[in-house]
mmCIF file of C-alpha atoms and ligand atoms in Angstrom:
data_model
loop_
_atom_site.group_PDB
_atom_site.id
_atom_site.type_symbol
_atom_site.label_atom_id
_atom_site.label_comp_id
_atom_site.label_asym_id
_atom_site.label_seq_id
_atom_site.Cartn_x
_atom_site.Cartn_y
_atom_site.Cartn_z
ATOM 1 C CA MET A 19 -13.548 8.855 42.321
ATOM 2 C CA TRP A 20 -10.202 6.878 42.565
ATOM 3 C CA GLU A 21 -11.703 4.026 40.453
ATOM 4 C CA ILE A 22 -13.045 6.472 37.912
ATOM 5 C CA LYS A 23 -9.549 7.941 37.421
ATOM 6 C CA HIS A 24 -8.200 4.477 36.732
ATOM 7 C CA ASN A 25 -10.860 3.870 33.921
ATOM 8 C CA ILE A 26 -9.364 6.804 32.075
ATOM 9 C CA MET A 27 -5.753 5.717 31.983
ATOM 10 C CA ILE A 28 -3.906 7.237 29.166
ATOM 11 C CA GLU A 29 -2.678 4.116 27.287
ATOM 12 C CA LEU A 30 0.881 4.394 25.824
ATOM 13 C CA ARG A 31 1.945 0.862 26.225
ATOM 14 C CA SER A 32 1.296 -0.073 22.621
ATOM 15 C CA ASP A 33 -0.616 0.713 19.444
ATOM 16 C CA THR A 34 -2.254 -2.782 19.975
ATOM 17 C CA PHE A 35 -4.519 -1.490 22.673
ATOM 18 C CA THR A 36 -6.858 0.448 20.377
ATOM 19 C CA LYS A 37 -10.479 -0.590 20.598
ATOM 20 C CA PRO A 38 -12.753 -0.941 17.466
ATOM 21 C CA THR A 39 -14.893 2.150 17.179
ATOM 22 C CA LYS A 40 -18.691 1.945 16.602
ATOM 23 C CA PRO A 41 -18.494 2.336 12.828
ATOM 24 C CA MET A 42 -15.741 -0.497 12.663
ATOM 25 C CA LEU A 43 -17.843 -2.717 14.782
ATOM 26 C CA GLU A 44 -20.819 -2.033 12.459
ATOM 27 C CA ALA A 45 -18.812 -2.971 9.505
ATOM 28 C CA MET A 46 -17.793 -6.108 11.156
ATOM 29 C CA MET A 47 -21.326 -7.024 12.007
ATOM 30 C CA ALA A 48 -22.500 -6.525 8.548
ATOM 31 C CA ALA A 49 -19.874 -8.670 6.900
ATOM 32 C CA LYS A 50 -20.723 -11.461 4.629
ATOM 33 C CA VAL A 51 -18.990 -14.589 5.663
ATOM 34 C CA GLY A 52 -18.244 -18.290 4.840
ATOM 35 C CA ASP A 53 -15.668 -20.886 5.714
ATOM 36 C CA ASP A 54 -12.412 -19.402 4.945
ATOM 37 C CA VAL A 55 -10.584 -22.750 5.235
ATOM 38 C CA PHE A 56 -12.467 -23.750 2.215
ATOM 39 C CA GLY A 57 -11.816 -20.459 0.629
ATOM 40 C CA ASP A 58 -15.360 -19.485 0.933
ATOM 41 C CA ASP A 59 -15.371 -16.404 3.010
ATOM 42 C CA PRO A 60 -16.089 -13.400 0.674
ATOM 43 C CA THR A 61 -14.991 -10.758 3.045
ATOM 44 C CA VAL A 62 -11.501 -12.440 3.689
ATOM 45 C CA ASN A 63 -11.154 -13.023 -0.121
ATOM 46 C CA LEU A 64 -11.952 -9.290 -0.686
ATOM 47 C CA LEU A 65 -9.342 -8.207 1.898
ATOM 48 C CA GLU A 66 -6.605 -10.480 0.462
ATOM 49 C CA GLU A 67 -7.520 -9.313 -3.023
ATOM 50 C CA LYS A 68 -7.399 -5.591 -2.062
ATOM 51 C CA MET A 69 -4.212 -5.954 -0.119
ATOM 52 C CA ALA A 70 -2.477 -7.766 -2.945
ATOM 53 C CA ASN A 71 -3.633 -4.909 -5.400
ATOM 54 C CA ILE A 72 -2.479 -2.191 -3.169
ATOM 55 C CA PHE A 73 1.033 -3.755 -2.945
ATOM 56 C CA ASP A 74 1.112 -4.819 -6.556
ATOM 57 C CA MET A 75 1.821 -8.391 -5.436
ATOM 58 C CA GLU A 76 0.100 -11.535 -6.822
ATOM 59 C CA ALA A 77 -1.565 -12.936 -3.706
ATOM 60 C CA ALA A 78 -2.152 -12.458 -0.051
ATOM 61 C CA VAL A 79 -3.234 -14.580 2.939
ATOM 62 C CA PHE A 80 -5.084 -13.358 6.100
ATOM 63 C CA CYS A 81 -3.337 -14.471 9.307
ATOM 64 C CA PRO A 82 -4.449 -14.151 13.041
ATOM 65 C CA SER A 83 -1.203 -12.298 13.975
ATOM 66 C CA GLY A 84 1.866 -10.654 12.812
ATOM 67 C CA THR A 85 3.933 -13.256 14.439
ATOM 68 C CA MET A 86 2.098 -16.055 12.574
ATOM 69 C CA ALA A 87 2.543 -14.120 9.256
ATOM 70 C CA ASN A 88 6.387 -13.782 9.864
ATOM 71 C CA GLN A 89 6.802 -17.367 10.947
ATOM 72 C CA ILE A 90 4.926 -18.599 7.977
ATOM 73 C CA ALA A 91 7.029 -16.549 5.655
ATOM 74 C CA ILE A 92 10.269 -18.015 7.300
ATOM 75 C CA ARG A 93 8.916 -21.515 6.856
ATOM 76 C CA VAL A 94 7.939 -20.777 3.206
ATOM 77 C CA HIS A 95 11.461 -19.530 2.281
ATOM 78 C CA THR A 96 13.657 -21.880 4.106
ATOM 79 C CA GLN A 97 14.634 -25.574 4.915
ATOM 80 C CA PRO A 98 15.998 -26.846 8.357
ATOM 81 C CA GLN A 99 19.710 -25.974 8.645
ATOM 82 C CA ASP A 100 19.191 -22.761 6.689
ATOM 83 C CA GLU A 101 19.997 -19.348 8.015
ATOM 84 C CA VAL A 102 18.111 -16.140 8.283
ATOM 85 C CA ILE A 103 19.911 -12.887 8.244
ATOM 86 C CA CYS A 104 18.484 -10.060 10.279
ATOM 87 C CA ASP A 105 19.038 -7.284 12.761
ATOM 88 C CA LYS A 106 19.949 -8.439 16.308
ATOM 89 C CA ASN A 107 16.856 -6.725 17.652
ATOM 90 C CA ALA A 108 14.579 -7.839 14.925
ATOM 91 C CA HIS A 109 11.113 -8.826 16.025
ATOM 92 C CA ILE A 110 11.375 -12.230 14.379
ATOM 93 C CA TYR A 111 14.448 -13.028 16.513
ATOM 94 C CA LEU A 112 13.676 -11.150 19.851
ATOM 95 C CA TYR A 113 9.916 -11.235 20.141
ATOM 96 C CA GLU A 114 8.664 -14.442 18.484
ATOM 97 C CA GLY A 115 9.756 -16.948 21.135
ATOM 98 C CA GLY A 116 12.558 -18.540 19.194
ATOM 99 C CA GLY A 117 9.868 -19.583 16.661
ATOM 100 C CA MET A 118 12.284 -19.657 13.727
ATOM 101 C CA ALA A 119 14.217 -22.406 15.455
ATOM 102 C CA SER A 120 11.133 -24.584 16.593
ATOM 103 C CA ASN A 121 8.938 -23.891 13.531
ATOM 104 C CA SER A 122 11.396 -23.964 10.782
ATOM 105 C CA GLY A 123 14.655 -25.455 12.166
ATOM 106 C CA VAL A 124 16.696 -22.460 11.113
ATOM 107 C CA THR A 125 19.191 -20.209 12.800
ATOM 108 C CA PRO A 126 19.653 -16.417 12.600
ATOM 109 C CA ALA A 127 22.679 -14.449 11.593
ATOM 110 C CA LEU A 128 22.427 -11.358 13.639
ATOM 111 C CA LEU A 129 23.613 -8.034 12.457
ATOM 112 C CA ASP A 130 24.329 -4.773 14.395
ATOM 113 C CA GLY A 131 22.083 -2.359 12.590
ATOM 114 C CA ASP A 132 21.599 1.385 13.025
ATOM 115 C CA ARG A 133 18.493 1.448 15.209
ATOM 116 C CA GLY A 134 17.569 -1.866 13.604
ATOM 117 C CA ARG A 135 18.431 -0.933 9.959
ATOM 118 C CA ILE A 136 20.891 -3.271 8.385
ATOM 119 C CA THR A 137 22.819 -2.416 5.308
ATOM 120 C CA ALA A 138 23.627 -4.452 2.053
ATOM 121 C CA ALA A 139 27.370 -4.273 3.129
ATOM 122 C CA GLN A 140 26.603 -5.821 6.518
ATOM 123 C CA ILE A 141 24.632 -8.590 4.958
ATOM 124 C CA ALA A 142 27.201 -9.259 2.219
ATOM 125 C CA ALA A 143 29.763 -9.735 5.061
ATOM 126 C CA VAL A 144 27.908 -12.612 6.758
ATOM 127 C CA ILE A 145 26.686 -14.605 3.719
ATOM 128 C CA LYS A 146 28.151 -18.066 4.181
ATOM 129 C CA PRO A 147 30.369 -19.810 1.703
ATOM 130 C CA ASP A 148 29.258 -23.082 0.113
ATOM 131 C CA ASP A 149 30.902 -25.290 2.668
ATOM 132 C CA VAL A 150 29.654 -28.287 4.746
ATOM 133 C CA HIS A 151 30.462 -26.547 8.081
ATOM 134 C CA ALA A 152 28.160 -23.541 7.402
ATOM 135 C CA PRO A 153 24.507 -23.156 7.501
ATOM 136 C CA VAL A 154 22.920 -22.225 4.118
ATOM 137 C CA SER A 155 22.310 -18.529 4.051
ATOM 138 C CA ARG A 156 18.712 -18.428 2.487
ATOM 139 C CA LEU A 157 16.723 -15.465 3.682
ATOM 140 C CA VAL A 158 17.203 -11.794 4.572
ATOM 141 C CA SER A 159 14.480 -10.267 6.811
ATOM 142 C CA LEU A 160 14.146 -6.514 7.231
ATOM 143 C CA GLU A 161 11.865 -4.671 9.658
ATOM 144 C CA ASN A 162 10.265 -1.382 8.721
ATOM 145 C CA THR A 163 9.376 0.553 10.913
ATOM 146 C CA MET A 164 11.752 -0.911 13.410
ATOM 147 C CA ASN A 165 10.145 -1.370 16.835
ATOM 148 C CA LYS A 166 13.284 -1.722 18.869
ATOM 149 C CA GLY A 167 14.894 0.962 16.946
ATOM 150 C CA GLY A 168 12.243 3.406 18.157
ATOM 151 C CA GLY A 169 10.085 3.424 15.051
ATOM 152 C CA SER A 170 12.980 4.126 12.731
ATOM 153 C CA TYR A 171 12.397 3.585 9.004
ATOM 154 C CA TYR A 172 14.655 2.575 6.102
ATOM 155 C CA ASP A 173 16.146 4.761 3.274
ATOM 156 C CA PHE A 174 14.495 2.938 0.320
ATOM 157 C CA LYS A 175 17.833 3.339 -1.585
ATOM 158 C CA GLU A 176 19.344 0.987 0.828
ATOM 159 C CA ILE A 177 16.578 -1.492 0.510
ATOM 160 C CA LEU A 178 17.156 -1.486 -3.309
ATOM 161 C CA LYS A 179 20.842 -2.275 -2.727
ATOM 162 C CA ILE A 180 19.860 -5.103 -0.427
ATOM 163 C CA LYS A 181 17.485 -6.323 -3.056
ATOM 164 C CA LYS A 182 20.254 -6.401 -5.725
ATOM 165 C CA LEU A 183 22.571 -8.324 -3.299
ATOM 166 C CA CYS A 184 19.806 -10.855 -2.724
ATOM 167 C CA ASN A 185 19.237 -11.251 -6.372
ATOM 168 C CA ASP A 186 23.016 -11.739 -6.998
ATOM 169 C CA LYS A 187 23.344 -14.254 -4.119
ATOM 170 C CA GLY A 188 19.998 -16.122 -4.711
ATOM 171 C CA LEU A 189 18.535 -15.044 -1.226
ATOM 172 C CA ALA A 190 14.979 -14.498 -0.604
ATOM 173 C CA LEU A 191 13.947 -11.075 0.932
ATOM 174 C CA HIS A 192 11.183 -10.795 3.544
ATOM 175 C CA LEU A 193 9.756 -7.727 5.174
ATOM 176 C CA ASP A 194 8.323 -7.655 8.631
ATOM 177 C CA GLY A 195 6.062 -4.652 7.761
ATOM 178 C CA ALA A 196 3.924 -4.862 11.029
ATOM 179 C CA ARG A 197 4.195 -0.937 10.940
ATOM 180 C CA LEU A 198 4.990 -0.408 7.250
ATOM 181 C CA TYR A 199 2.017 2.062 6.921
ATOM 182 C CA ASN A 200 3.862 4.169 9.488
ATOM 183 C CA ALA A 201 7.047 4.274 7.371
ATOM 184 C CA LEU A 202 4.962 5.030 4.178
ATOM 185 C CA ALA A 203 3.280 8.071 6.085
ATOM 186 C CA GLU A 204 6.726 9.648 6.389
ATOM 187 C CA THR A 205 8.315 8.755 3.030
ATOM 188 C CA ASN A 206 7.620 9.288 -0.691
ATOM 189 C CA GLU A 207 7.382 5.446 -1.419
ATOM 190 C CA THR A 208 4.045 3.660 -2.292
ATOM 191 C CA PRO A 209 2.972 0.171 -1.083
ATOM 192 C CA SER A 210 3.597 -1.079 -4.525
ATOM 193 C CA ASP A 211 7.247 0.109 -4.462
ATOM 194 C CA TYR A 212 7.578 -2.318 -1.536
ATOM 195 C CA GLY A 213 5.700 -5.015 -3.244
ATOM 196 C CA ASN A 214 7.925 -4.863 -6.264
ATOM 197 C CA VAL A 215 11.026 -5.416 -4.148
ATOM 198 C CA PHE A 216 10.219 -7.976 -1.421
ATOM 199 C CA ASP A 217 9.379 -11.689 -2.027
ATOM 200 C CA THR A 218 6.993 -11.524 0.958
ATOM 201 C CA ILE A 219 5.627 -8.789 3.176
ATOM 202 C CA SER A 220 3.752 -9.048 6.439
ATOM 203 C CA VAL A 221 1.430 -6.114 7.588
ATOM 204 C CA CYS A 222 -0.269 -5.754 10.859
ATOM 205 C CA LEU A 223 -4.028 -4.505 10.766
ATOM 206 C CA SER A 224 -4.147 -4.610 14.570
ATOM 207 C CA LYS A 225 -1.439 -1.983 15.319
ATOM 208 C CA GLY A 226 -1.710 1.618 14.243
ATOM 209 C CA LEU A 227 -4.478 0.772 11.831
ATOM 210 C CA GLY A 228 -6.777 -0.097 14.751
ATOM 211 C CA ALA A 229 -8.270 -3.401 13.814
ATOM 212 C CA PRO A 230 -8.814 -5.716 16.863
ATOM 213 C CA ILE A 231 -7.000 -8.672 15.227
ATOM 214 C CA GLY A 232 -5.239 -9.675 11.937
ATOM 215 C CA SER A 233 -2.247 -9.462 9.755
ATOM 216 C CA VAL A 234 -1.840 -10.083 6.015
ATOM 217 C CA LEU A 235 1.167 -11.841 4.294
ATOM 218 C CA LEU A 236 1.737 -10.853 0.678
ATOM 219 C CA GLY A 237 3.738 -12.668 -1.987
ATOM 220 C CA SER A 238 3.622 -14.458 -5.221
ATOM 221 C CA VAL A 239 0.876 -17.063 -6.056
ATOM 222 C CA ALA A 240 3.404 -19.872 -5.388
ATOM 223 C CA HIS A 241 4.642 -18.495 -2.091
ATOM 224 C CA ILE A 242 0.991 -17.799 -0.743
ATOM 225 C CA LYS A 243 -0.093 -21.233 -1.904
ATOM 226 C CA LYS A 244 2.543 -22.700 0.255
ATOM 227 C CA ALA A 245 1.807 -20.203 3.028
ATOM 228 C CA ARG A 246 -1.785 -21.335 3.196
ATOM 229 C CA ARG A 247 -0.638 -24.927 3.897
ATOM 230 C CA VAL A 248 1.739 -23.703 6.550
ATOM 231 C CA ARG A 249 -0.983 -21.461 8.164
ATOM 232 C CA LYS A 250 -3.287 -24.589 8.399
ATOM 233 C CA VAL A 251 -0.526 -26.443 10.080
ATOM 234 C CA PHE A 252 0.288 -23.611 12.504
ATOM 235 C CA GLY A 253 -3.415 -23.595 13.561
ATOM 236 C CA GLY A 254 -4.103 -20.346 11.823
ATOM 237 C CA GLY A 255 -6.880 -21.562 9.406
ATOM 238 C CA MET A 256 -10.015 -19.626 10.665
ATOM 239 C CA ARG A 257 -13.639 -20.325 9.599
ATOM 240 C CA GLN A 258 -15.976 -17.255 9.450
ATOM 241 C CA ALA A 259 -13.048 -14.825 9.579
ATOM 242 C CA GLY A 260 -14.781 -12.287 7.477
ATOM 243 C CA TYR A 261 -16.041 -10.631 10.697
ATOM 244 C CA LEU A 262 -12.405 -9.845 11.425
ATOM 245 C CA ALA A 263 -11.368 -9.186 7.725
ATOM 246 C CA ALA A 264 -14.052 -6.485 7.646
ATOM 247 C CA ALA A 265 -12.344 -4.680 10.440
ATOM 248 C CA GLY A 266 -9.269 -4.749 8.396
ATOM 249 C CA LEU A 267 -10.894 -3.501 5.238
ATOM 250 C CA PHE A 268 -12.427 -0.632 7.481
ATOM 251 C CA ALA A 269 -9.011 0.196 8.849
ATOM 252 C CA LEU A 270 -7.558 0.442 5.321
ATOM 253 C CA GLU A 271 -10.117 2.829 4.294
ATOM 254 C CA ASN A 272 -10.310 4.945 7.397
ATOM 255 C CA ASN A 273 -7.210 4.803 9.480
ATOM 256 C CA VAL A 274 -4.224 5.106 7.061
ATOM 257 C CA GLU A 275 -4.279 8.763 6.312
ATOM 258 C CA ARG A 276 -4.384 9.657 9.928
ATOM 259 C CA LEU A 277 -1.213 7.940 11.011
ATOM 260 C CA LYS A 278 0.775 11.211 10.553
ATOM 261 C CA ILE A 279 -1.259 12.612 13.591
ATOM 262 C CA ASP A 280 0.043 9.835 15.797
ATOM 263 C CA HIS A 281 3.612 10.719 14.524
ATOM 264 C CA GLN A 282 3.039 14.435 15.240
ATOM 265 C CA ARG A 283 1.798 13.597 18.842
ATOM 266 C CA ALA A 284 4.890 11.230 19.342
ATOM 267 C CA ARG A 285 7.206 14.140 18.381
ATOM 268 C CA VAL A 286 5.463 16.404 21.006
ATOM 269 C CA LEU A 287 5.938 13.743 23.559
ATOM 270 C CA GLY A 288 9.679 13.452 22.560
ATOM 271 C CA ASP A 289 10.055 17.150 22.930
ATOM 272 C CA ALA A 290 8.614 17.119 26.419
ATOM 273 C CA LEU A 291 10.655 14.103 27.534
ATOM 274 C CA ASN A 292 13.903 15.858 26.163
ATOM 275 C CA LYS A 293 13.259 18.753 28.623
ATOM 276 C CA ALA A 294 12.495 16.510 31.598
ATOM 277 C CA SER A 295 15.160 16.166 34.321
ATOM 278 C CA PHE A 296 14.578 12.344 34.887
ATOM 279 C CA VAL A 297 15.211 11.564 31.216
ATOM 280 C CA GLU A 298 18.612 10.926 30.290
ATOM 281 C CA GLU A 299 18.214 10.541 26.443
ATOM 282 C CA VAL A 300 15.372 10.292 23.912
ATOM 283 C CA MET A 301 15.835 8.331 20.688
ATOM 284 C CA PRO A 302 15.026 10.376 17.615
ATOM 285 C CA VAL A 303 11.317 10.238 17.072
ATOM 286 C CA ASN A 304 10.550 9.150 13.496
ATOM 287 C CA THR A 305 7.079 7.691 13.654
ATOM 288 C CA ASN A 306 4.641 6.682 16.429
ATOM 289 C CA ILE A 307 7.201 5.118 18.879
ATOM 290 C CA VAL A 308 9.163 7.103 21.621
ATOM 291 C CA ILE A 309 11.834 5.354 23.395
ATOM 292 C CA PHE A 310 13.634 7.153 26.229
ATOM 293 C CA LEU A 311 16.407 6.386 28.730
ATOM 294 C CA VAL A 312 15.710 7.278 32.402
ATOM 295 C CA ASP A 313 17.484 7.239 35.732
ATOM 296 C CA ASN A 314 15.330 4.537 37.190
ATOM 297 C CA VAL A 315 12.927 2.542 35.056
ATOM 298 C CA GLN A 316 10.841 0.835 37.735
ATOM 299 C CA LYS A 317 10.268 4.149 39.590
ATOM 300 C CA ARG A 318 9.358 6.199 36.626
ATOM 301 C CA VAL A 319 6.973 3.661 35.149
ATOM 302 C CA ALA A 320 5.363 3.421 38.484
ATOM 303 C CA GLN A 321 5.134 7.299 38.900
ATOM 304 C CA LEU A 322 3.668 7.614 35.387
ATOM 305 C CA LYS A 323 1.095 4.928 36.124
ATOM 306 C CA GLU A 324 0.162 6.738 39.396
ATOM 307 C CA LYS A 325 -0.526 9.911 37.431
ATOM 308 C CA GLY A 326 -2.558 7.912 34.889
ATOM 309 C CA VAL A 327 -0.040 7.188 32.052
ATOM 310 C CA LEU A 328 0.678 3.671 31.066
ATOM 311 C CA ALA A 329 4.124 2.896 29.586
ATOM 312 C CA VAL A 330 6.266 -0.316 29.202
ATOM 313 C CA PRO A 331 9.790 -0.867 30.323
ATOM 314 C CA PHE A 332 11.727 -1.606 27.258
ATOM 315 C CA GLY A 333 14.943 -3.235 28.385
ATOM 316 C CA GLY A 334 17.890 -1.654 30.062
ATOM 317 C CA ASN A 335 17.245 1.909 31.114
ATOM 318 C CA GLN A 336 14.574 2.331 28.404
ATOM 319 C CA ILE A 337 10.908 3.120 28.473
ATOM 320 C CA ARG A 338 8.528 2.965 25.475
ATOM 321 C CA PHE A 339 5.631 5.145 24.515
ATOM 322 C CA VAL A 340 3.505 4.290 21.422
ATOM 323 C CA THR A 341 0.931 6.672 20.216
ATOM 324 C CA HIS A 342 -2.294 5.461 18.441
ATOM 325 C CA LEU A 343 -5.817 6.388 17.282
ATOM 326 C CA ASP A 344 -7.163 6.150 20.898
ATOM 327 C CA PHE A 345 -4.551 8.565 22.160
ATOM 328 C CA THR A 346 -6.298 11.956 21.754
ATOM 329 C CA GLU A 347 -5.059 15.519 21.621
ATOM 330 C CA GLN A 348 -6.465 16.238 25.120
ATOM 331 C CA MET A 349 -4.610 13.022 26.373
ATOM 332 C CA LEU A 350 -1.367 14.416 24.710
ATOM 333 C CA GLU A 351 -1.867 17.802 26.666
ATOM 334 C CA GLN A 352 -2.476 15.863 29.895
ATOM 335 C CA THR A 353 0.644 13.674 29.265
ATOM 336 C CA VAL A 354 2.839 16.663 28.619
ATOM 337 C CA GLU A 355 1.732 18.286 31.830
ATOM 338 C CA ILE A 356 2.420 14.882 33.714
ATOM 339 C CA ILE A 357 5.926 14.665 32.297
ATOM 340 C CA LYS A 358 6.600 18.298 33.134
ATOM 341 C CA ALA A 359 5.489 17.731 36.853
ATOM 342 C CA LEU A 360 7.459 14.473 37.369
ATOM 343 C CA ASN A 361 10.778 14.811 39.284
HETATM 344 C C1 PLP B 425 3.750 -6.420 16.706
HETATM 345 C C2 PLP B 425 4.804 -6.850 15.814
HETATM 346 C C3 PLP B 425 4.620 -8.135 15.262
HETATM 347 C C4 PLP B 425 3.825 -9.201 15.551
HETATM 348 O O1 PLP B 425 2.534 -8.967 15.547
HETATM 349 P P1 PLP B 425 1.504 -9.723 16.725
HETATM 350 O O2 PLP B 425 0.284 -9.528 15.824
HETATM 351 O O3 PLP B 425 1.632 -9.078 17.904
HETATM 352 O O4 PLP B 425 2.006 -11.163 16.658
HETATM 353 C C5 PLP B 425 5.827 -8.397 14.210
HETATM 354 N N1 PLP B 425 6.740 -7.455 14.026
HETATM 355 C C6 PLP B 425 6.723 -6.241 14.574
HETATM 356 C C7 PLP B 425 7.877 -5.286 14.286
HETATM 357 C C8 PLP B 425 5.751 -5.892 15.546
HETATM 358 O O5 PLP B 425 5.866 -4.677 16.109
#
């Protein structure tokens, strides 16, 4: 009995824990494939073409992970000694192993954003003068939604201001859009609105969209040509990757519309946590991420686990829940009951 209970743990550690459904696996099994390093995999080519069309960008390249897609973008836009401007909690800085330094020889200029959202004024204030002492400010990188900001998303008007500043100052603009589809589900913008603003965008297929692996980097023909060369050097040139791209195509067709459901369930979790005595604060819940502050992180994560709910310690006094397509309505009800009973 005890073992069976542990097989039905409620998984709220991340939206990366989703497992391919039977129809997704069938789509993968049926994929037509070739050697993608030779540009010969029809399913990878179709995914890249489709994503480029959706975002109204010229080209796209399929990557094994979001980290690689971001790191390729940084390499494409910069030279050693350049500087990347981003939030202090940006994934590219905090969760990519210092990759921008080792892969591209660049340093970050870190800004103190509002739950990860930086402004044009903040960026303008740190752009370096043309002086031999200073690194060359070259790239601005935004993250939307913002993981460490509790799934916060940008006001598109601010993004347009940032774009204008980048144009005026000759800076490239990259978007870490690992969860961009979550932001799009809550706002009136379309993917092409984003495609028309950013020089490059990375999008994860393996988070809320439910594919087992894969991210796509979007950009101009010239940028993506360069990106393919960097991807090969980073070890990301895959052969019959069409089996994986098929999962991405399936995810785009079937799992985008339903993201709102994850957001609604996250809000219900946020409400339950707000009422719980062991919770000191809940960050506003905007999409599928719920970050909350508790009295004792280790104790509460252990208690939740004992009751069958998995969560991650998220630095300081914080715990993170992420909702996703394998987190059902019944699991939501159970989790709310477990939160209520915890003291
Ligand atoms: C998950 C994530 C990534 C990286 O994706 P991986 O596929 O795990 O390498 C990049 N940016 C953000 C904001 C993420 O949440």
